[in-house]
Short mmCIF file of C-alpha atoms in Angstrom, two decimals:
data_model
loop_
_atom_site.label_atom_id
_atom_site.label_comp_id
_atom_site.label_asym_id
_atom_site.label_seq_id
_atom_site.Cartn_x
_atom_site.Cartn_y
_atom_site.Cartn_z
CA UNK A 259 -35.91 54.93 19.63
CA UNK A 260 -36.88 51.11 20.31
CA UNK A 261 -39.49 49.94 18.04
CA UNK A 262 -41.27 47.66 20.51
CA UNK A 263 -41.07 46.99 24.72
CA UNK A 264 -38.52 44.63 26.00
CA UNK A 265 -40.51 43.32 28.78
CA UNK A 266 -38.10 41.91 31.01
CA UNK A 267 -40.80 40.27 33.61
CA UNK A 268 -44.11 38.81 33.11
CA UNK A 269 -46.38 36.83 35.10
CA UNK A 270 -48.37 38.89 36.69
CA UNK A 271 -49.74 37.59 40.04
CA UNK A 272 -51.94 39.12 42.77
CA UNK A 273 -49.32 39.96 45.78
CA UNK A 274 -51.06 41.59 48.95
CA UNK A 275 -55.14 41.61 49.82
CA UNK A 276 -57.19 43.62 46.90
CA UNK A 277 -53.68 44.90 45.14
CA UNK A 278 -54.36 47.43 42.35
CA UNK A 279 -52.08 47.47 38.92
CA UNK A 280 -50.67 50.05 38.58
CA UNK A 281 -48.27 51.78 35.04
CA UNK A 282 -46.21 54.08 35.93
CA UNK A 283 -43.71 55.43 33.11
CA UNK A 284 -40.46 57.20 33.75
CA UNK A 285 -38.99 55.08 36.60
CA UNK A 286 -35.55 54.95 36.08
CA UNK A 287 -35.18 57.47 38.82
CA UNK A 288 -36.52 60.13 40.64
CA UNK A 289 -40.28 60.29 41.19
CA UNK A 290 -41.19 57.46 38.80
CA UNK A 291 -38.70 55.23 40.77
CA UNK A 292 -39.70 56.09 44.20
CA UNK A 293 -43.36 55.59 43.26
CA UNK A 294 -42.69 52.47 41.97
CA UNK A 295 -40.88 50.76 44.81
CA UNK A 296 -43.69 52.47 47.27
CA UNK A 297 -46.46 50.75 45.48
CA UNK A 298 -44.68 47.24 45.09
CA UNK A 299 -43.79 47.26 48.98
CA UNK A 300 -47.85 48.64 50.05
CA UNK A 301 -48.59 45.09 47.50
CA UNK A 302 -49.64 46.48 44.63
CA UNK A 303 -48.75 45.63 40.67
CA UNK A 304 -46.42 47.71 38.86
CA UNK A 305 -46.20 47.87 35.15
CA UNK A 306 -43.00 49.69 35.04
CA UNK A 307 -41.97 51.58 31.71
CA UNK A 308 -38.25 53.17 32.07
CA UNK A 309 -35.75 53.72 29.37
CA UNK A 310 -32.44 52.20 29.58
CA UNK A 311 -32.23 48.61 29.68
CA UNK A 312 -29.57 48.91 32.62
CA UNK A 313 -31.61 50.40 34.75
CA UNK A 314 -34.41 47.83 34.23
CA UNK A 315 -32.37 45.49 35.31
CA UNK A 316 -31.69 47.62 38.69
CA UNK A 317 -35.49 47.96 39.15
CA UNK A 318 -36.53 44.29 38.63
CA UNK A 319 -33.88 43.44 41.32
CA UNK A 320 -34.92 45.85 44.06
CA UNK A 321 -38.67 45.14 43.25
CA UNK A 322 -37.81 41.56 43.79
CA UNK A 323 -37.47 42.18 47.44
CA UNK A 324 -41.05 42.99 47.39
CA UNK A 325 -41.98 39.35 46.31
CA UNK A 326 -43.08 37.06 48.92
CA UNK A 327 -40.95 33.86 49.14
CA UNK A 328 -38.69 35.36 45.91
CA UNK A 329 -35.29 34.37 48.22
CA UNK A 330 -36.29 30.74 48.34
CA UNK A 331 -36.29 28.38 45.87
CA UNK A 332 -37.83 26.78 43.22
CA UNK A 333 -41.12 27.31 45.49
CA UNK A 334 -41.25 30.92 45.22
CA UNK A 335 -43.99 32.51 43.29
CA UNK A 336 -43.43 34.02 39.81
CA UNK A 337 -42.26 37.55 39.90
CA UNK A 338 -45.44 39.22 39.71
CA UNK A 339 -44.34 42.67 37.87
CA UNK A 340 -43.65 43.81 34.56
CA UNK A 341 -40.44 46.17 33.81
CA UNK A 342 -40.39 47.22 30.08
CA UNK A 343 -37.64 49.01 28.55
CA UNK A 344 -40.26 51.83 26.44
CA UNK A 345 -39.86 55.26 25.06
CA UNK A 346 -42.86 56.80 25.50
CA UNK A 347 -42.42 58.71 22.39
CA UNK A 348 -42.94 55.95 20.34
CA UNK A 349 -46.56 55.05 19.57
CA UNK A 350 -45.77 52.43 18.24
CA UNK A 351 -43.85 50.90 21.28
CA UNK A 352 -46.89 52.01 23.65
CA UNK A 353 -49.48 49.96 21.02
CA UNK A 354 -47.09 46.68 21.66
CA UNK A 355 -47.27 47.42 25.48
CA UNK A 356 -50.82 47.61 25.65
CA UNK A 357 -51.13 44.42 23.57
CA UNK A 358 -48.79 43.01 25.84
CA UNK A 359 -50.87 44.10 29.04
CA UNK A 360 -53.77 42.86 27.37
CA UNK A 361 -52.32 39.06 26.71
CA UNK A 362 -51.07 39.32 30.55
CA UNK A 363 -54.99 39.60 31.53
CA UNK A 364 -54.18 42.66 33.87
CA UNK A 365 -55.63 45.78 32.51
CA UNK A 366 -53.95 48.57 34.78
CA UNK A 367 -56.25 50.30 37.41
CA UNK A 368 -54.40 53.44 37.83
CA UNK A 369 -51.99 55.10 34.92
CA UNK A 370 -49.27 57.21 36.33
CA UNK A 371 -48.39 59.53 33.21
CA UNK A 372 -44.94 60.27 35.05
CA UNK A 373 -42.76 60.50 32.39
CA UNK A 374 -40.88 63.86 31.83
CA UNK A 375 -38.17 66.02 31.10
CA UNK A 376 -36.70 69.72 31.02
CA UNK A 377 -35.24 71.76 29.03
CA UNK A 378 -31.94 73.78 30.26
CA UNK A 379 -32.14 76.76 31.56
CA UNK A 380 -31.93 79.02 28.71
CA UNK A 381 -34.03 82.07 27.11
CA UNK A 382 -37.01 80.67 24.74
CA UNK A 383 -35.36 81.59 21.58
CA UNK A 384 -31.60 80.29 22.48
CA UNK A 385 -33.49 77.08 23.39
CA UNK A 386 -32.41 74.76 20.19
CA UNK A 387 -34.88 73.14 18.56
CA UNK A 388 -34.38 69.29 19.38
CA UNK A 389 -34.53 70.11 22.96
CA UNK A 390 -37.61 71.76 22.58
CA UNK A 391 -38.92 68.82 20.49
CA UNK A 392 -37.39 66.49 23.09
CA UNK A 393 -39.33 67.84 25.98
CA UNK A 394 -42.83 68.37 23.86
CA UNK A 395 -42.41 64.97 22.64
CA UNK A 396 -41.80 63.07 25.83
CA UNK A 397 -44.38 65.35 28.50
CA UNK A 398 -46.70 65.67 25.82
CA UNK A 399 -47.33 63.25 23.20
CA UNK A 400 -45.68 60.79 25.82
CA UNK A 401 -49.06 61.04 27.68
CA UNK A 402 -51.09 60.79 25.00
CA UNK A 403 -49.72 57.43 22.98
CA UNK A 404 -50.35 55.84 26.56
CA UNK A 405 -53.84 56.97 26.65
CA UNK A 406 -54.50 56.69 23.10
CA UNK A 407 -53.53 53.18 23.68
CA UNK A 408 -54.74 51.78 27.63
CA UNK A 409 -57.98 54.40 27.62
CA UNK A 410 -60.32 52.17 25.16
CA UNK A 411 -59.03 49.20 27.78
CA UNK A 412 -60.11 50.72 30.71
CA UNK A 413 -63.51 52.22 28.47
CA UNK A 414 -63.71 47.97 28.14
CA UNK A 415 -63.97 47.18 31.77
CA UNK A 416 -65.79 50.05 32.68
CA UNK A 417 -63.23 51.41 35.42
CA UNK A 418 -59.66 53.23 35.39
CA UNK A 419 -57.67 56.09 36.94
CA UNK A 420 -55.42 58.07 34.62
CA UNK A 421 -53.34 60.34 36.89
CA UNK A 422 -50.80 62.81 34.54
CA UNK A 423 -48.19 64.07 36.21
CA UNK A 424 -48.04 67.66 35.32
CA UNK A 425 -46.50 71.28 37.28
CA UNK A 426 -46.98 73.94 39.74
CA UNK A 427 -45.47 75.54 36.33
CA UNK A 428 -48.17 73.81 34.35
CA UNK A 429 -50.91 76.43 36.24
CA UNK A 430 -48.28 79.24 36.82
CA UNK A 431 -44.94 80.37 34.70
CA UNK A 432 -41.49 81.26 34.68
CA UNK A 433 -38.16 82.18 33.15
CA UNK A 434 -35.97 80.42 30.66
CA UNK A 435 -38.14 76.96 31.15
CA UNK A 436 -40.73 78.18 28.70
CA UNK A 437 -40.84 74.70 26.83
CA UNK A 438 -41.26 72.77 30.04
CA UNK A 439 -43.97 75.67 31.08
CA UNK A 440 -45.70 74.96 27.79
CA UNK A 441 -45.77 71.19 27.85
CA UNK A 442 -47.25 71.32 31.67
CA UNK A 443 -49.98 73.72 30.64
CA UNK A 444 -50.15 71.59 27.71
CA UNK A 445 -50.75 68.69 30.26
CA UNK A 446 -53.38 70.72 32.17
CA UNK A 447 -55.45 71.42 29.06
CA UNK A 448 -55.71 67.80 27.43
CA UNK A 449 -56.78 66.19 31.25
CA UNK A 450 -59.22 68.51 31.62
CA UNK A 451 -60.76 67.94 27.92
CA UNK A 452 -60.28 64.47 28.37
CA UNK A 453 -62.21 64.13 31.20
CA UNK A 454 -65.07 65.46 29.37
CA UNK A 455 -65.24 62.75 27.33
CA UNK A 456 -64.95 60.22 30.03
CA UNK A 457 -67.40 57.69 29.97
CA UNK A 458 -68.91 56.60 33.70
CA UNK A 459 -66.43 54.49 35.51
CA UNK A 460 -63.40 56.31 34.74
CA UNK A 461 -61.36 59.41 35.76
CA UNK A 462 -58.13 61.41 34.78
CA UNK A 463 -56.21 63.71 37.42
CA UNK A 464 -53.47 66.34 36.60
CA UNK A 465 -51.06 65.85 39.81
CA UNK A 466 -48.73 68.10 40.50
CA UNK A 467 -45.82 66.56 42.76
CA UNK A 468 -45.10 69.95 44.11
CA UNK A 469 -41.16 70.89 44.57
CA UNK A 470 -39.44 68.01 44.60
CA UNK A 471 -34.99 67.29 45.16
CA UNK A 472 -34.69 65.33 42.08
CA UNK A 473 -32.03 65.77 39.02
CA UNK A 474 -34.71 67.90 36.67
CA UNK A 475 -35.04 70.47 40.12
CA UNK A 476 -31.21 70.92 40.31
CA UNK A 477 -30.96 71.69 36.62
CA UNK A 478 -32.93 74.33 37.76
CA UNK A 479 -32.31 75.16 40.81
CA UNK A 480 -28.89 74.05 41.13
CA UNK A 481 -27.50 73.31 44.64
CA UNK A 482 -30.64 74.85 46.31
CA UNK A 483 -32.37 71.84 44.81
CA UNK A 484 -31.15 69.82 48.00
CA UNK A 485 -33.36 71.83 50.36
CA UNK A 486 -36.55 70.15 49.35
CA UNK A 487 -37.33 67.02 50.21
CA UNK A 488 -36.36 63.65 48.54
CA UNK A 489 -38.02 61.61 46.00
CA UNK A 490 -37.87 58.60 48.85
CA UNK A 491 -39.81 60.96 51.15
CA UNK A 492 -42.57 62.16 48.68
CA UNK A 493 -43.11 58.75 47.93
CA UNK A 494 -45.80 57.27 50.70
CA UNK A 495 -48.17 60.36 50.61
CA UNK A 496 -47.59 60.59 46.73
CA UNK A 497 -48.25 56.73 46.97
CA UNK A 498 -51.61 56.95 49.28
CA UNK A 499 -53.27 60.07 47.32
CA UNK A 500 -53.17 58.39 43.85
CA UNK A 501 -54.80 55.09 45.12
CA UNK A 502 -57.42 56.91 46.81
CA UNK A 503 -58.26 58.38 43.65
CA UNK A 504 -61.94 58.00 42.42
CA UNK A 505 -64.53 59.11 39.62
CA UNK A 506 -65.51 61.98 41.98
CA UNK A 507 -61.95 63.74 41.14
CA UNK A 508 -62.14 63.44 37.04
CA UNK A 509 -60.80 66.62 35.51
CA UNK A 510 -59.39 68.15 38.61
CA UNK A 511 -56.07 70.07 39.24
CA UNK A 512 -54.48 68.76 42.27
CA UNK A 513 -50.94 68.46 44.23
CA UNK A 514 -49.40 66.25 46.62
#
């Protein structure tokens, strides 16, 4: 578990007409990564946190093509995004993010609390007890070292959408996922006592994506997985709903 962020790109630079930053963690693929490159192409700021330093490498290169001018030469703008290489298990990584973030001058607008993962199918009690660690650790306390660390930020300048990523199985339950069911509901619970303790200004959302074609469905769902639509196609109404977020929706239990 990395001890601190490798952010790859810095320089963060207003791209399109009123762009909003935006975090998202978990974009190395799936939801998180079709979120991202959505946002950066509508002009907005990504701060991107993904684990695997391969993959951030991918990212920064297709979000490049979302640059004005970053083909030409030594004219073009600095790349305007940041890609960090962060387990969001690690408080201690999160607390050098946010310091980071903070030394960039670009205190996120919206938080996408994307970050997840699943158990295997499997009865509760066959389910060994790493995994079940694994998937508390990252859907749970993943979402709460990134609030325990960019809340008192936005609380600073008085305005900030949190929007955690939770589960039609974070309101409803079902076999041999129990852990994942858990962590969701566990996801419900602390946005909606969270939000109580909002201060004017700011808001936090549980979104559920709804069913989703991405690699934690088929484990799942297997090959049935590929009847529901694509990550690439959830994407721009995923996209518009979060930035059209406001204070009015703090606490509430919504899908895409």
């Amino acid at each position: 578990m990395p001890t601190a962020p490798a952010v790859i790109a810095a320089g963060l630079k207003g791209g399109a007409a009123s762009p909003k930053t935006v975090l998202v963690t978990g974009a190395s693929r799936g939801l998180g990564r079709a979120l991202v490159l959505e946002l950066a192409k509508r002009g907005h700021v990504v701060i991107v946190c993904l684990r695997s330093a391969e993959k951030v490498k991918s990212l920064e290169s297709e979000l490049m093509a979302f640059t004005p001018n970053a083909s030409s030469s030594s004219a073009a703008p600095p790349f305007k995004h940041f890609v960090a290489d962060l387990d969001v298990r690690s408080d201690s990584s999160v607390k050098e993010l946010a310091k980071l973030v903070v030394e960039s001058g670009r205190v996120p607008d919206i938080i996408v609390n994307n970050a997840g993962t699943i158990n295997k199918n499997n009865k509760f009690w066959q389910v060994p007890a790493e995994e079940f660690d694994m998937v508390i650790d990252t859907n749970v306390k993943g979402i709460a070292n990134i609030m325990r660390h960019f809340l008192p930020l936005m609380i600073e300048k008085k305005h900030g959408i949190i929007v955690n990523i939770s589960s039609g199985w974070g309101r409803s339950a079902a076999a041999e996922v129990a852990p994942y069911c858990a962590s969701k509901w566990a996801v419900e619970g602390l946005t909606k006592s969270v939000a109580k303790e909002l201060p004017p200004g700011l808001a936090v959302v549980a979104l559920s994506p709804g069913v989703i074609n991405t690699d934690m469905l088929t484990s799942c769902f297997g090959s049935s997985a590929a009847l529901y639509q694509t990550p690439e196609n959830w994407a721009p109404n995923a996209a518009q709903m979060i930035l059209n977020f406001t204070v009015e929706d703090n606490g509430a239990s919504l899908t895409v």
